[in-house]
Short mmCIF file of C-alpha atoms in Angstrom, two decimals:
data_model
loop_
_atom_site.label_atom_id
_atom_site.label_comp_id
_atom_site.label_asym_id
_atom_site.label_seq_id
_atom_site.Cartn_x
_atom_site.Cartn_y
_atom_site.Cartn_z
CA UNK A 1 -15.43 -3.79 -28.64
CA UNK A 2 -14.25 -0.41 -27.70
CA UNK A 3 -10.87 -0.74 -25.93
CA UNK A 4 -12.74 0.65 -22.41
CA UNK A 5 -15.28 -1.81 -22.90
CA UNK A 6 -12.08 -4.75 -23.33
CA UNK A 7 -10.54 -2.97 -19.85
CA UNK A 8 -13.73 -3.22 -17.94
CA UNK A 9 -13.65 -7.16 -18.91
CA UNK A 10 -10.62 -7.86 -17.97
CA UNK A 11 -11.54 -6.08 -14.39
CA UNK A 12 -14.17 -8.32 -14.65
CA UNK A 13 -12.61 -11.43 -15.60
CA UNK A 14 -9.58 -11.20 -12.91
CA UNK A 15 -12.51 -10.11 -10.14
CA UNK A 16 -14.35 -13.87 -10.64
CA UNK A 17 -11.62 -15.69 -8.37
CA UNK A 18 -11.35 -12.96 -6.00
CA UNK A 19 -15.63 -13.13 -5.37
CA UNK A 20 -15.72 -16.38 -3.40
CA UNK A 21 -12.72 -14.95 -1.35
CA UNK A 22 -15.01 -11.63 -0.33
CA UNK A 23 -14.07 -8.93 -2.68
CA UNK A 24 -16.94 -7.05 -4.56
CA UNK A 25 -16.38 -5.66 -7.75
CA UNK A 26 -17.12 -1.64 -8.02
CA UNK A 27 -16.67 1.02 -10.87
CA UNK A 28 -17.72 -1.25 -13.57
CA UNK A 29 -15.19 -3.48 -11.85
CA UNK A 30 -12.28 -1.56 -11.85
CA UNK A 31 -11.89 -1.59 -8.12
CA UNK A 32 -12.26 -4.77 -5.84
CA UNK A 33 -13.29 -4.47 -2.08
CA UNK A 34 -13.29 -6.39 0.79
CA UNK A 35 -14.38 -5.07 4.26
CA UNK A 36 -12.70 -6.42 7.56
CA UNK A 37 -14.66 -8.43 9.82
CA UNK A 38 -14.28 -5.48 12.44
CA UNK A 39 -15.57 -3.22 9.53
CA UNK A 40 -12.31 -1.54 10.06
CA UNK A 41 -10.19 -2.32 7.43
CA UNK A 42 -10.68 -2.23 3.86
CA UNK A 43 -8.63 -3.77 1.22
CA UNK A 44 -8.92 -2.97 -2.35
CA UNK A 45 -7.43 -4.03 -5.58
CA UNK A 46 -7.55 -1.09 -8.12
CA UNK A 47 -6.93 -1.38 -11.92
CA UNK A 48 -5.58 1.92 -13.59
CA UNK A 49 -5.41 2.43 -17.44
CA UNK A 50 -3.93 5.02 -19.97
CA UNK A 51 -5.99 7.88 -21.15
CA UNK A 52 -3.79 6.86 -24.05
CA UNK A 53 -5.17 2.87 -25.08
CA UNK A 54 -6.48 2.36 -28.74
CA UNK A 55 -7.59 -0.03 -30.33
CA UNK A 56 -4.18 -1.58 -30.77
CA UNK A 57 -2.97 -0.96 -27.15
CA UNK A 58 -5.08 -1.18 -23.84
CA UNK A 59 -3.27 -0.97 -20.88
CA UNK A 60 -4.20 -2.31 -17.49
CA UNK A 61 -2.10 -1.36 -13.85
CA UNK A 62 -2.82 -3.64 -10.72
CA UNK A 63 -2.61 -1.72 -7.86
CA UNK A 64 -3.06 -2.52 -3.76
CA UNK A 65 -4.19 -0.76 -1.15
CA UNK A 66 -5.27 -1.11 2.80
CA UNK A 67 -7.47 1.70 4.45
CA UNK A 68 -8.20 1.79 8.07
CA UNK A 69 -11.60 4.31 9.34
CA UNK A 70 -10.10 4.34 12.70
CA UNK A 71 -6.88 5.13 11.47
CA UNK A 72 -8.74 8.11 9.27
CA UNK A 73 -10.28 9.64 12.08
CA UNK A 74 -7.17 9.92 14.44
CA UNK A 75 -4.68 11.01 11.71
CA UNK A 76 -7.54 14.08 11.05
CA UNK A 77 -7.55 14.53 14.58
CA UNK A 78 -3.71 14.61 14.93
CA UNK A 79 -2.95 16.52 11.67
CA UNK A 80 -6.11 18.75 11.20
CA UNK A 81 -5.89 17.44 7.92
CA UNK A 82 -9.53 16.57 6.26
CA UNK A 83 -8.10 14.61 3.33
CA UNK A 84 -6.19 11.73 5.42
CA UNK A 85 -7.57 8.65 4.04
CA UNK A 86 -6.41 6.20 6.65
CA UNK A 87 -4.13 4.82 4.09
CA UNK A 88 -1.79 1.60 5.80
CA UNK A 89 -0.24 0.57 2.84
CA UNK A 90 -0.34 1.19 -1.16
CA UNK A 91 2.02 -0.89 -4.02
CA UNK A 92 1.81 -1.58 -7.26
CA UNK A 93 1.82 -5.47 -7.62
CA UNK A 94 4.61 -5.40 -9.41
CA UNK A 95 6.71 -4.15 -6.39
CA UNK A 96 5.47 -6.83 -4.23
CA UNK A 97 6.31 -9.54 -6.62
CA UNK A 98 9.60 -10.92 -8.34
CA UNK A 99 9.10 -8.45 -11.63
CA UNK A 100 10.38 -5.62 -9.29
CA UNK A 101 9.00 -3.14 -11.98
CA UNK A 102 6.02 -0.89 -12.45
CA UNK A 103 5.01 -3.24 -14.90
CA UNK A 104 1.87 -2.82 -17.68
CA UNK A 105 -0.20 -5.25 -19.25
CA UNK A 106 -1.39 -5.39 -22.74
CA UNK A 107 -5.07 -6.45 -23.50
CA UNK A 108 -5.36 -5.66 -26.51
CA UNK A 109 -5.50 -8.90 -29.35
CA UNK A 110 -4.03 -12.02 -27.91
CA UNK A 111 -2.68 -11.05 -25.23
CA UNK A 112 -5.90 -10.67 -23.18
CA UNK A 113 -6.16 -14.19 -21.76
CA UNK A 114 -2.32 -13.81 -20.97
CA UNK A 115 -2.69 -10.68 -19.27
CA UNK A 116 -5.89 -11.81 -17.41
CA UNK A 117 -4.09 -14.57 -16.24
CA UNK A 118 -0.65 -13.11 -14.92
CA UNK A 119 -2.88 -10.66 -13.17
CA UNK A 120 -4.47 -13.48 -11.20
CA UNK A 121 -1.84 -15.34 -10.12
CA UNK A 122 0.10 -12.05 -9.10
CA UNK A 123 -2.68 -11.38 -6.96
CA UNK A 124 -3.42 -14.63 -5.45
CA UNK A 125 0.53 -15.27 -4.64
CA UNK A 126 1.80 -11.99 -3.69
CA UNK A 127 -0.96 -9.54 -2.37
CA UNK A 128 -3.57 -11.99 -0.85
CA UNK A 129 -1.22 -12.98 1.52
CA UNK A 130 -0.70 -9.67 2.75
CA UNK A 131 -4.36 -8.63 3.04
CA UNK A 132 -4.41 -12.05 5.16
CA UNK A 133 -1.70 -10.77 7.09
CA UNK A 134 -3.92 -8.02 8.34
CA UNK A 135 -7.01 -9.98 9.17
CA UNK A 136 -5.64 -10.02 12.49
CA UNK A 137 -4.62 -6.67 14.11
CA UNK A 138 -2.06 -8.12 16.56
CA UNK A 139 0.06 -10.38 14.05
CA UNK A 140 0.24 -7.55 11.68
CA UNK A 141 1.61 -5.04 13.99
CA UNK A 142 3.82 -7.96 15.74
CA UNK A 143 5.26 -8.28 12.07
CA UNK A 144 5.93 -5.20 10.68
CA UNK A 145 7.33 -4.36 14.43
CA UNK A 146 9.85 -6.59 13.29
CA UNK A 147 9.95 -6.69 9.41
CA UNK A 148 8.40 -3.54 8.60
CA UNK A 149 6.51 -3.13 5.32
CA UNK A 150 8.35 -5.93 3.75
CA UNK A 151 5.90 -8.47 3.14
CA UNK A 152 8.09 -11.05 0.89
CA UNK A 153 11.61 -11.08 -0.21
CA UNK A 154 11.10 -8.98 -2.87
CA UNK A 155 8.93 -5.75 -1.06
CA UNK A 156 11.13 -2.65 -0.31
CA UNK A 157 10.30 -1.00 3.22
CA UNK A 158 8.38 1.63 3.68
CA UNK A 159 6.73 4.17 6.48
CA UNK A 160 3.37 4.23 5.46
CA UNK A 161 1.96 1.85 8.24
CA UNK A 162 3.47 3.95 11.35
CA UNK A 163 0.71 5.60 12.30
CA UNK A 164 -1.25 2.19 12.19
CA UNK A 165 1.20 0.73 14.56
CA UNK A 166 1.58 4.01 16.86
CA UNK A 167 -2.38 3.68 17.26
CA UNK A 168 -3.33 0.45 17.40
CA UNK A 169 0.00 -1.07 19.08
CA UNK A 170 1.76 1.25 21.35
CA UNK A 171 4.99 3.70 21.17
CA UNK A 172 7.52 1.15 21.76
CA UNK A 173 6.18 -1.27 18.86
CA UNK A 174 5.88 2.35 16.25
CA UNK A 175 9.83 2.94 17.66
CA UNK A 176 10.55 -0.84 16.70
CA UNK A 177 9.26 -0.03 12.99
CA UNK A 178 10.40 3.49 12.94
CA UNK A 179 14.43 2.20 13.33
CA UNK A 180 14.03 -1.13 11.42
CA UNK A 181 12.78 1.27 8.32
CA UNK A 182 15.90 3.47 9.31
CA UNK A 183 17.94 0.45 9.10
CA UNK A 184 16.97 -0.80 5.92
CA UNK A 185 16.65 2.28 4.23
CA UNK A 186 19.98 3.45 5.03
CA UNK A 187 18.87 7.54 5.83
CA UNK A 188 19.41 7.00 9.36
CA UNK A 189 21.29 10.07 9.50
CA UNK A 190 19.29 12.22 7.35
CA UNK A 191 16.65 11.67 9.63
CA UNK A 192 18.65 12.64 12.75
CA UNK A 193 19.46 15.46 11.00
CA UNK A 194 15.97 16.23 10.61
CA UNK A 195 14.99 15.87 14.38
CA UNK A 196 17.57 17.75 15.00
CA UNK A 197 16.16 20.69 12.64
CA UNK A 198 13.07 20.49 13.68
CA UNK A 199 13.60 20.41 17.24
CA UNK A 200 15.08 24.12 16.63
CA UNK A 201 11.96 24.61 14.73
CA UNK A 202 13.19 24.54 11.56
CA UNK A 203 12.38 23.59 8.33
CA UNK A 204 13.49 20.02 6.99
CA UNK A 205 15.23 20.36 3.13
CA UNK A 206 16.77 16.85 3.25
CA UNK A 207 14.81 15.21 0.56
CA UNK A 208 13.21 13.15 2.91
CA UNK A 209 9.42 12.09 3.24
CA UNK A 210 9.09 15.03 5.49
CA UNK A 211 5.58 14.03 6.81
CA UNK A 212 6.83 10.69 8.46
CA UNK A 213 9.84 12.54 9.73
CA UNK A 214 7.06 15.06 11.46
CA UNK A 215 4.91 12.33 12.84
CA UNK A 216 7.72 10.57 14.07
CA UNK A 217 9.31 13.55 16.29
CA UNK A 218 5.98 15.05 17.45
CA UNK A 219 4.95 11.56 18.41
CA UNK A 220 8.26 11.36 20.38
CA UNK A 221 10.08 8.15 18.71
CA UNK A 222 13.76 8.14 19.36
CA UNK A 223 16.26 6.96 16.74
CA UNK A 224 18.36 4.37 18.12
#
């Protein structure tokens, strides 16, 4: 077999488990989609490769995701932005789980069924839990209200659900996540400095991730 034909199996082989539990298998099986029972919410398991694999080396990446249509069509109506994809949340699995790395998987030989496996049981453990977490609006945004983004013990914080939380919770639950972040993160100050730039309308150069710094001012969340 050509080594795309041995990566689209092994999409294939870790989507069978995933089937009964509502995911459909796309792009040959290289993506894996399950729809919210609101229709909202889409969750997807994506499996990158190299534009490098051989015969003797076929690499496969696990990768998570959570999209929101609602979410899409207020962030284009806040930002002006046509390209906002509604994104809540994006990880490798490896950052969600205890091997803390952006790790890769070999297919290639012997190590297929290996691979195939690990990938599973990565999956199953660490990011079905957190789809399930957000099969129910009001416990997710209770939870990363007080948590954050970080799903287990080993997932760093992030801001990529904020807007999620400013729309479908309310400004005191997006202030909640905005300072825990801020907490755990340790850039409190770099982000005061920021409001503090921007509300003399100027530009931020503080290495930060300038577009959550934006949202969070214009939205009017307060750094406690």
């Amino acid at each position: 077999m050509k080594p795309r034909e041995i990566f689209y199996k092994a999409c294939n082989e870790i989507a069978i488990p995933f089937i009964e539990k509502g995911f459909k298998p796309m792009k040959n099986g290289q993506c894996l989609k399950k729809i919210s029972k609101d229709k909202d919410l889409t969750f997807e398991v994506y499996f990158k490769s190299s534009t490098y694999n051989y015969s003797c080396s076929i690499i496969i990446y696990p990768l998570i995701s959570i999209y929101s249509k609602r979410l899409k069509k207020w962030m284009q109506e806040q930002t002006g932005n046509i390209n906002e994809a509604g994104l809540i949340y994006h990880n490798h699995i490896g950052y969600i789980s205890p091997i803390k790395e952006y790790k890769q998987w070999e297919l290639s030989g012997l190590s297929f069924d290996i691979s195939v496996e690990s990938i599973i049981n990565l999956l199953e453990q660490y990011a079905i839990p957190i789809f399930d977490l957000f099969k129910d609006k009001t416990i997710a945004i209770s939870f990363i209200e007080q948590y954050g983004c970080c799903f287990n013990k080993y997932t760093q914080n992030s801001l990529s659900a904020l807007p999620y939380v400013l729309l479908h919770g309310d400004k005191e639950k997006a202030e909640n996540y905005f300072n825990v972040y801020l907490q755990s993160c340790k850039c409190r100050n770099r982000f005061m400095t920021a409001f503090n730039q921007l509300d003399n309308k100027q530009n931020i150069e503080l290495g930060l991730d300038n577009r959550f710094a934006i949202f969070a001012f214009t939205n009017g969340l307060k750094i406690k």
